[in-house]
PDB file of C-alpha atoms in Angstrom:
ATOM      1  CA  SER U1170      -0.030   0.054  -0.068  1.00 81.00           C
ATOM      2  CA  GLN U1171       1.068   3.489  -0.686  1.00 82.00           C
ATOM      3  CA  THR U1172       2.306   5.693   2.107  1.00 90.00           C
ATOM      4  CA  ILE U1173       3.504   9.158   2.408  1.00 94.00           C
ATOM      5  CA  HIS U1174       6.058  10.416   4.977  1.00 94.00           C
ATOM      6  CA  GLN U1175       6.722  14.032   5.867  1.00 95.00           C
ATOM      7  CA  TRP U1176       9.137  15.273   8.329  1.00 92.00           C
ATOM      8  CA  PRO U1177       9.846  16.999  10.690  1.00 93.00           C
ATOM      9  CA  ALA U1178       6.531  17.296  12.319  1.00 93.00           C
ATOM     10  CA  THR U1179       7.442  20.641  14.080  1.00 95.00           C
ATOM     11  CA  LEU U1180      10.018  23.153  13.632  1.00 96.00           C
ATOM     12  CA  VAL U1181      11.013  26.427  15.105  1.00 97.00           C
ATOM     13  CA  GLN U1182      13.494  28.468  13.028  1.00 97.00           C
ATOM     14  CA  PRO U1183      14.850  32.189  13.383  1.00 97.00           C
ATOM     15  CA  VAL U1184      14.196  34.631  10.827  1.00 97.00           C
ATOM     16  CA  GLY U1185      16.834  34.458   7.971  1.00 97.00           C
ATOM     17  CA  SER U1186      17.712  30.861   8.572  1.00 97.00           C
ATOM     18  CA  PRO U1187      17.551  28.208   5.677  1.00 97.00           C
ATOM     19  CA  LEU U1188      14.591  25.736   5.564  1.00 96.00           C
ATOM     20  CA  SER U1189      14.497  22.099   4.105  1.00 96.00           C
ATOM     21  CA  LEU U1190      11.357  19.999   4.516  1.00 96.00           C
ATOM     22  CA  GLU U1191      11.159  16.585   2.994  1.00 96.00           C
ATOM     23  CA  CYS U1192       8.478  14.450   1.806  1.00 96.00           C
ATOM     24  CA  THR U1193       8.640  10.920   0.478  1.00 97.00           C
ATOM     25  CA  VAL U1194       6.103   8.573  -1.065  1.00 96.00           C
ATOM     26  CA  GLU U1195       6.297   4.550  -0.842  1.00 94.00           C
ATOM     27  CA  GLY U1196       4.468   2.100  -2.687  1.00 92.00           C
ATOM     28  CA  THR U1197       3.962   3.880  -6.030  1.00 90.00           C
ATOM     29  CA  SER U1198       5.893   5.111  -8.766  1.00 88.00           C
ATOM     30  CA  ASN U1199       5.702   8.484 -10.727  1.00 90.00           C
ATOM     31  CA  PRO U1200       3.379   9.979  -8.288  1.00 93.00           C
ATOM     32  CA  ASN U1201       2.199  13.538  -8.606  1.00 93.00           C
ATOM     33  CA  LEU U1202       3.707  15.521  -5.854  1.00 95.00           C
ATOM     34  CA  TYR U1203       2.223  18.735  -4.045  1.00 95.00           C
ATOM     35  CA  TRP U1204       3.263  21.213  -1.442  1.00 96.00           C
ATOM     36  CA  TYR U1205       0.483  23.205   0.280  1.00 95.00           C
ATOM     37  CA  ARG U1206       0.655  25.789   3.177  1.00 94.00           C
ATOM     38  CA  GLN U1207      -2.022  26.447   5.556  1.00 91.00           C
ATOM     39  CA  ALA U1208      -1.705  29.569   7.525  1.00 80.00           C
ATOM     40  CA  ALA U1209      -3.474  29.924  10.769  1.00 71.00           C
ATOM     41  CA  GLY U1210      -7.187  29.942  10.352  1.00 66.00           C
ATOM     42  CA  ARG U1211      -6.671  29.948   6.707  1.00 71.00           C
ATOM     43  CA  GLY U1212      -7.452  27.523   3.826  1.00 83.00           C
ATOM     44  CA  LEU U1213      -5.037  25.486   1.866  1.00 91.00           C
ATOM     45  CA  GLN U1214      -2.879  27.242  -0.590  1.00 91.00           C
ATOM     46  CA  LEU U1215      -0.995  25.254  -3.255  1.00 92.00           C
ATOM     47  CA  LEU U1216       2.639  26.370  -3.543  1.00 94.00           C
ATOM     48  CA  PHE U1217       4.250  23.924  -5.828  1.00 95.00           C
ATOM     49  CA  TYR U1218       3.353  20.751  -7.906  1.00 93.00           C
ATOM     50  CA  SER U1219       5.600  18.247  -9.545  1.00 94.00           C
ATOM     51  CA  ILE U1220       4.429  15.683 -12.255  1.00 92.00           C
ATOM     52  CA  GLY U1221       8.015  14.136 -12.519  1.00 93.00           C
ATOM     53  CA  ILE U1222      11.707  14.460 -11.564  1.00 95.00           C
ATOM     54  CA  ASP U1223      12.981  17.909 -11.827  1.00 93.00           C
ATOM     55  CA  GLN U1224       9.705  19.032 -13.107  1.00 93.00           C
ATOM     56  CA  ILE U1225       8.360  21.765 -10.566  1.00 94.00           C
ATOM     57  CA  SER U1226       5.547  24.194 -11.187  1.00 92.00           C
ATOM     58  CA  SER U1227       5.051  27.171  -8.812  1.00 90.00           C
ATOM     59  CA  GLU U1228       1.669  28.416  -8.126  1.00 86.00           C
ATOM     60  CA  VAL U1229       2.474  31.779  -6.301  1.00 82.00           C
ATOM     61  CA  PRO U1230       5.620  33.884  -6.370  1.00 73.00           C
ATOM     62  CA  GLN U1231       7.183  33.448  -2.654  1.00 81.00           C
ATOM     63  CA  ASN U1232      10.242  32.914  -0.802  1.00 89.00           C
ATOM     64  CA  LEU U1233      10.221  29.189  -1.153  1.00 94.00           C
ATOM     65  CA  SER U1234      11.490  26.653  -3.757  1.00 95.00           C
ATOM     66  CA  ALA U1235      10.856  23.151  -4.265  1.00 97.00           C
ATOM     67  CA  SER U1236      12.895  20.282  -5.830  1.00 97.00           C
ATOM     68  CA  ARG U1237      12.316  16.735  -6.831  1.00 97.00           C
ATOM     69  CA  PRO U1238      15.637  14.825  -7.179  1.00 96.00           C
ATOM     70  CA  GLN U1239      14.126  11.445  -7.137  1.00 95.00           C
ATOM     71  CA  ASP U1240      10.759  10.019  -8.239  1.00 95.00           C
ATOM     72  CA  ARG U1241       9.325   9.839  -4.896  1.00 95.00           C
ATOM     73  CA  GLN U1242      10.952  12.669  -2.996  1.00 97.00           C
ATOM     74  CA  PHE U1243       9.866  16.118  -2.855  1.00 97.00           C
ATOM     75  CA  ILE U1244      11.588  18.897  -1.028  1.00 97.00           C
ATOM     76  CA  LEU U1245      10.478  22.358   0.033  1.00 97.00           C
ATOM     77  CA  SER U1246      13.221  24.854   0.748  1.00 96.00           C
ATOM     78  CA  SER U1247      14.102  28.491   1.542  1.00 96.00           C
ATOM     79  CA  LYS U1248      17.523  30.255   1.666  1.00 96.00           C
ATOM     80  CA  LYS U1249      16.151  32.756   4.250  1.00 96.00           C
ATOM     81  CA  LEU U1250      12.987  32.426   6.173  1.00 96.00           C
ATOM     82  CA  LEU U1251      10.593  35.319   6.715  1.00 95.00           C
ATOM     83  CA  LEU U1252       8.062  35.680   9.442  1.00 94.00           C
ATOM     84  CA  SER U1253       5.289  35.372   6.970  1.00 91.00           C
ATOM     85  CA  ASP U1254       6.542  31.695   6.013  1.00 93.00           C
ATOM     86  CA  SER U1255       5.184  30.435   9.432  1.00 92.00           C
ATOM     87  CA  GLY U1256       2.272  27.952   8.910  1.00 93.00           C
ATOM     88  CA  PHE U1257       1.376  24.347   8.416  1.00 94.00           C
ATOM     89  CA  TYR U1258       2.927  22.619   5.439  1.00 96.00           C
ATOM     90  CA  LEU U1259       1.365  19.700   3.888  1.00 95.00           C
ATOM     91  CA  CYS U1260       2.651  17.347   1.304  1.00 96.00           C
ATOM     92  CA  ALA U1261       0.389  15.333  -0.807  1.00 95.00           C
ATOM     93  CA  TRP U1262       0.637  12.745  -3.581  1.00 94.00           C
ATOM     94  CA  SER U1263      -1.920  11.781  -6.206  1.00 92.00           C
ATOM     95  CA  GLY U1264      -1.987   9.340  -9.001  1.00 88.00           C
ATOM     96  CA  TRP U1265      -2.762  10.507 -12.737  1.00 84.00           C
ATOM     97  CA  GLY U1266      -6.416   9.990 -12.115  1.00 82.00           C
ATOM     98  CA  PRO U1267      -8.924  12.251 -10.409  1.00 86.00           C
ATOM     99  CA  ASP U1268      -8.882  10.339  -7.118  1.00 85.00           C
ATOM    100  CA  GLY U1269      -7.843  13.394  -4.905  1.00 88.00           C
ATOM    101  CA  TYR U1270      -4.894  13.540  -2.654  1.00 90.00           C
ATOM    102  CA  THR U1271      -3.385  11.468   0.067  1.00 92.00           C
ATOM    103  CA  PHE U1272      -1.678  13.863   2.541  1.00 93.00           C
ATOM    104  CA  GLY U1273       1.218  13.692   4.571  1.00 94.00           C
ATOM    105  CA  SER U1274       1.057  14.407   8.452  1.00 93.00           C
ATOM    106  CA  GLY U1275       2.180  18.071   8.091  1.00 94.00           C
ATOM    107  CA  THR U1276       5.010  20.012   9.330  1.00 95.00           C
ATOM    108  CA  ARG U1277       4.103  22.899  11.679  1.00 94.00           C
ATOM    109  CA  LEU U1278       6.844  25.610  11.113  1.00 95.00           C
ATOM    110  CA  THR U1279       7.014  28.670  13.440  1.00 95.00           C
ATOM    111  CA  VAL U1280       9.555  31.367  12.262  1.00 96.00           C
ATOM    112  CA  VAL U1281      10.703  33.492  15.061  1.00 97.00           C
TER     113      VAL U1281
ATOM    114  CA  ALA C1307     -10.704  29.980 -12.866  1.00 83.00           C
ATOM    115  CA  GLN C1308     -11.908  27.357 -10.512  1.00 89.00           C
ATOM    116  CA  LYS C1309     -13.287  28.439  -7.083  1.00 93.00           C
ATOM    117  CA  VAL C1310     -14.553  26.980  -3.930  1.00 95.00           C
ATOM    118  CA  THR C1311     -16.597  28.814  -1.335  1.00 95.00           C
ATOM    119  CA  GLN C1312     -17.383  27.721   2.160  1.00 95.00           C
ATOM    120  CA  ALA C1313     -19.102  30.460   3.608  1.00 94.00           C
ATOM    121  CA  GLN C1314     -19.321  29.142   7.159  1.00 96.00           C
ATOM    122  CA  THR C1315     -16.273  29.790   9.050  1.00 94.00           C
ATOM    123  CA  GLU C1316     -17.277  28.238  12.223  1.00 96.00           C
ATOM    124  CA  ILE C1317     -20.125  26.260  13.407  1.00 97.00           C
ATOM    125  CA  SER C1318     -21.029  25.099  16.941  1.00 97.00           C
ATOM    126  CA  VAL C1319     -23.611  22.606  17.718  1.00 97.00           C
ATOM    127  CA  VAL C1320     -24.572  20.522  20.645  1.00 97.00           C
ATOM    128  CA  GLU C1321     -23.960  16.759  20.484  1.00 97.00           C
ATOM    129  CA  LYS C1322     -26.663  14.751  18.687  1.00 97.00           C
ATOM    130  CA  GLU C1323     -27.827  17.801  16.716  1.00 97.00           C
ATOM    131  CA  ASP C1324     -27.621  17.573  12.791  1.00 97.00           C
ATOM    132  CA  VAL C1325     -25.462  19.914  10.978  1.00 98.00           C
ATOM    133  CA  THR C1326     -24.906  20.842   7.373  1.00 98.00           C
ATOM    134  CA  LEU C1327     -21.672  22.268   5.930  1.00 98.00           C
ATOM    135  CA  ASP C1328     -22.154  24.345   2.798  1.00 98.00           C
ATOM    136  CA  CYS C1329     -20.077  24.267  -0.256  1.00 98.00           C
ATOM    137  CA  VAL C1330     -20.380  26.343  -3.407  1.00 98.00           C
ATOM    138  CA  TYR C1331     -18.112  25.918  -6.375  1.00 97.00           C
ATOM    139  CA  GLU C1332     -17.392  27.562  -9.729  1.00 97.00           C
ATOM    140  CA  THR C1333     -15.933  25.800 -12.923  1.00 95.00           C
ATOM    141  CA  ARG C1334     -16.074  25.910 -16.505  1.00 92.00           C
ATOM    142  CA  ASP C1335     -15.039  22.259 -16.958  1.00 90.00           C
ATOM    143  CA  THR C1336     -17.809  20.004 -18.034  1.00 89.00           C
ATOM    144  CA  THR C1337     -16.256  17.149 -16.298  1.00 90.00           C
ATOM    145  CA  TYR C1338     -15.045  17.812 -12.601  1.00 94.00           C
ATOM    146  CA  TYR C1339     -14.771  16.118  -9.269  1.00 94.00           C
ATOM    147  CA  LEU C1340     -15.623  17.264  -5.861  1.00 96.00           C
ATOM    148  CA  PHE C1341     -14.266  16.079  -2.694  1.00 95.00           C
ATOM    149  CA  TRP C1342     -14.552  16.525   1.124  1.00 96.00           C
ATOM    150  CA  TYR C1343     -11.781  16.224   3.561  1.00 96.00           C
ATOM    151  CA  LYS C1344     -11.687  16.165   7.286  1.00 96.00           C
ATOM    152  CA  GLN C1345      -8.635  17.784   9.258  1.00 94.00           C
ATOM    153  CA  PRO C1346      -8.919  16.712  12.908  1.00 93.00           C
ATOM    154  CA  PRO C1347      -6.888  18.612  15.558  1.00 89.00           C
ATOM    155  CA  SER C1348      -3.938  16.531  14.676  1.00 87.00           C
ATOM    156  CA  GLY C1349      -3.558  18.346  11.371  1.00 87.00           C
ATOM    157  CA  GLU C1350      -3.597  15.403   8.722  1.00 88.00           C
ATOM    158  CA  LEU C1351      -6.268  15.814   6.181  1.00 91.00           C
ATOM    159  CA  VAL C1352      -8.437  12.666   5.784  1.00 92.00           C
ATOM    160  CA  PHE C1353     -10.363  11.887   2.627  1.00 93.00           C
ATOM    161  CA  LEU C1354     -14.124  11.489   3.120  1.00 94.00           C
ATOM    162  CA  ILE C1355     -15.710  11.379  -0.268  1.00 93.00           C
ATOM    163  CA  ARG C1356     -15.417  12.071  -4.012  1.00 93.00           C
ATOM    164  CA  ARG C1357     -18.112  12.927  -6.367  1.00 93.00           C
ATOM    165  CA  ASN C1358     -17.876  13.230 -10.084  1.00 91.00           C
ATOM    166  CA  SER C1359     -20.075  15.837 -11.905  1.00 92.00           C
ATOM    167  CA  PHE C1360     -21.953  13.263 -13.761  1.00 90.00           C
ATOM    168  CA  ASP C1361     -23.355  11.639 -10.705  1.00 86.00           C
ATOM    169  CA  GLU C1362     -25.889  13.579  -8.903  1.00 83.00           C
ATOM    170  CA  GLN C1363     -27.077  11.022  -6.639  1.00 83.00           C
ATOM    171  CA  ASN C1364     -26.881  11.876  -3.046  1.00 84.00           C
ATOM    172  CA  GLU C1365     -24.779   9.653  -1.033  1.00 86.00           C
ATOM    173  CA  ILE C1366     -24.999   8.320   2.593  1.00 87.00           C
ATOM    174  CA  SER C1367     -22.321   6.662   4.697  1.00 89.00           C
ATOM    175  CA  GLY C1368     -23.289   5.974   8.331  1.00 93.00           C
ATOM    176  CA  ARG C1369     -24.165   9.351   9.810  1.00 94.00           C
ATOM    177  CA  TYR C1370     -22.623  11.424   6.935  1.00 95.00           C
ATOM    178  CA  SER C1371     -24.564  12.275   3.761  1.00 94.00           C
ATOM    179  CA  TRP C1372     -23.776  14.515   0.863  1.00 94.00           C
ATOM    180  CA  ASN C1373     -26.153  16.552  -1.378  1.00 95.00           C
ATOM    181  CA  PHE C1374     -24.707  17.293  -4.960  1.00 94.00           C
ATOM    182  CA  GLN C1375     -26.820  19.931  -6.708  1.00 94.00           C
ATOM    183  CA  LYS C1376     -25.218  20.834 -10.207  1.00 93.00           C
ATOM    184  CA  SER C1377     -28.071  23.386 -10.781  1.00 93.00           C
ATOM    185  CA  THR C1378     -26.802  25.419  -7.740  1.00 95.00           C
ATOM    186  CA  SER C1379     -23.154  24.475  -8.015  1.00 96.00           C
ATOM    187  CA  SER C1380     -23.415  23.078  -4.521  1.00 96.00           C
ATOM    188  CA  PHE C1381     -22.042  20.086  -2.714  1.00 96.00           C
ATOM    189  CA  ASN C1382     -23.243  20.234   0.754  1.00 97.00           C
ATOM    190  CA  PHE C1383     -22.308  17.753   3.656  1.00 97.00           C
ATOM    191  CA  THR C1384     -24.498  16.798   6.488  1.00 97.00           C
ATOM    192  CA  ILE C1385     -23.849  15.096   9.820  1.00 97.00           C
ATOM    193  CA  THR C1386     -26.527  13.502  11.515  1.00 96.00           C
ATOM    194  CA  ALA C1387     -26.570  13.146  15.227  1.00 97.00           C
ATOM    195  CA  SER C1388     -23.167  14.832  15.660  1.00 97.00           C
ATOM    196  CA  GLN C1389     -20.727  13.558  18.033  1.00 97.00           C
ATOM    197  CA  VAL C1390     -17.829  15.216  19.837  1.00 96.00           C
ATOM    198  CA  VAL C1391     -15.359  13.291  17.648  1.00 95.00           C
ATOM    199  CA  ASP C1392     -16.841  15.091  14.669  1.00 97.00           C
ATOM    200  CA  SER C1393     -15.200  18.253  15.933  1.00 97.00           C
ATOM    201  CA  ALA C1394     -12.683  19.212  13.118  1.00 97.00           C
ATOM    202  CA  VAL C1395     -12.095  21.408  10.109  1.00 96.00           C
ATOM    203  CA  TYR C1396     -13.817  20.312   7.041  1.00 97.00           C
ATOM    204  CA  PHE C1397     -12.729  21.305   3.561  1.00 96.00           C
ATOM    205  CA  CYS C1398     -14.340  20.993   0.200  1.00 97.00           C
ATOM    206  CA  ALA C1399     -12.406  20.571  -2.796  1.00 96.00           C
ATOM    207  CA  LEU C1400     -12.649  20.900  -6.592  1.00 96.00           C
ATOM    208  CA  SER C1401     -10.560  19.332  -9.276  1.00 92.00           C
ATOM    209  CA  ALA C1402      -8.782  21.490 -11.897  1.00 90.00           C
ATOM    210  CA  VAL C1403      -6.886  19.902 -14.851  1.00 87.00           C
ATOM    211  CA  LEU C1404      -2.993  20.869 -14.803  1.00 84.00           C
ATOM    212  CA  PRO C1405      -2.037  22.372 -18.162  1.00 79.00           C
ATOM    213  CA  PHE C1406      -0.047  20.191 -20.483  1.00 77.00           C
ATOM    214  CA  SER C1407      -0.257  17.108 -18.265  1.00 77.00           C
ATOM    215  CA  GLY C1408      -3.802  15.738 -18.315  1.00 77.00           C
ATOM    216  CA  THR C1409      -3.475  15.329 -14.541  1.00 84.00           C
ATOM    217  CA  TYR C1410      -5.093  17.165 -11.596  1.00 87.00           C
ATOM    218  CA  LYS C1411      -4.758  19.703  -8.968  1.00 88.00           C
ATOM    219  CA  TYR C1412      -7.339  20.417  -6.279  1.00 91.00           C
ATOM    220  CA  ILE C1413      -8.743  23.825  -5.278  1.00 93.00           C
ATOM    221  CA  PHE C1414      -9.646  23.972  -1.513  1.00 94.00           C
ATOM    222  CA  GLY C1415     -12.269  26.208   0.158  1.00 93.00           C
ATOM    223  CA  THR C1416     -11.132  27.964   3.256  1.00 93.00           C
ATOM    224  CA  GLY C1417     -12.764  25.476   5.356  1.00 95.00           C
ATOM    225  CA  THR C1418     -15.532  25.251   8.100  1.00 96.00           C
ATOM    226  CA  ARG C1419     -14.389  24.604  11.677  1.00 96.00           C
ATOM    227  CA  LEU C1420     -17.107  22.305  13.345  1.00 97.00           C
ATOM    228  CA  LYS C1421     -17.316  22.416  17.128  1.00 97.00           C
ATOM    229  CA  VAL C1422     -19.521  19.704  18.562  1.00 97.00           C
ATOM    230  CA  LEU C1423     -20.211  20.457  22.406  1.00 96.00           C
ATOM    231  CA  ALA C1424     -20.956  17.696  24.845  1.00 94.00           C
TER     232      ALA C1424
END
């Protein structure tokens, strides 16, 4: 069966520090991968999606970047965090049909 | 562009009451898919249901039921005899085809926080 792992679960980082959040999927190949952010009390905003290795599409301009160095690995990064980067980050995967997402457990990022 | 509106930001009910969560969507796609997800306090989103645009039959699963009305672009979710464990944020989502790929992304509403009081 397919599983999705996301880590770390929580992170407190100072302003200006770098960020790396990792997400991996098991039990499937060539998944579509997604990064979402949920700000406190807000909905889910799609940040990046990837339909294949090294194929990254950004939905909104921001201080973050994403990479997919391997088929089932998706990384969210920043060189210098801003206070506004705080939020709950969710990784998700989907197949190629309209079956919806399977989400990871999320990373709660607090930038101080 | 696709859009999902969940006008109810927060709803509080007393246990055993019925509650309906509203979802209104906008899309120009002739074929599309609608979803509901539950986000308990732990944070992880849990899939509840998928409905395609060609199937307007209402669906019931235990205490949960969904009313899809294409004419009003709505996909409402009702919990019958609510329980404290139903307390969560509920998201409605709509499919959108990703350009040049034939696959999908999903547009989420802002969510409705449901509080069920004992």
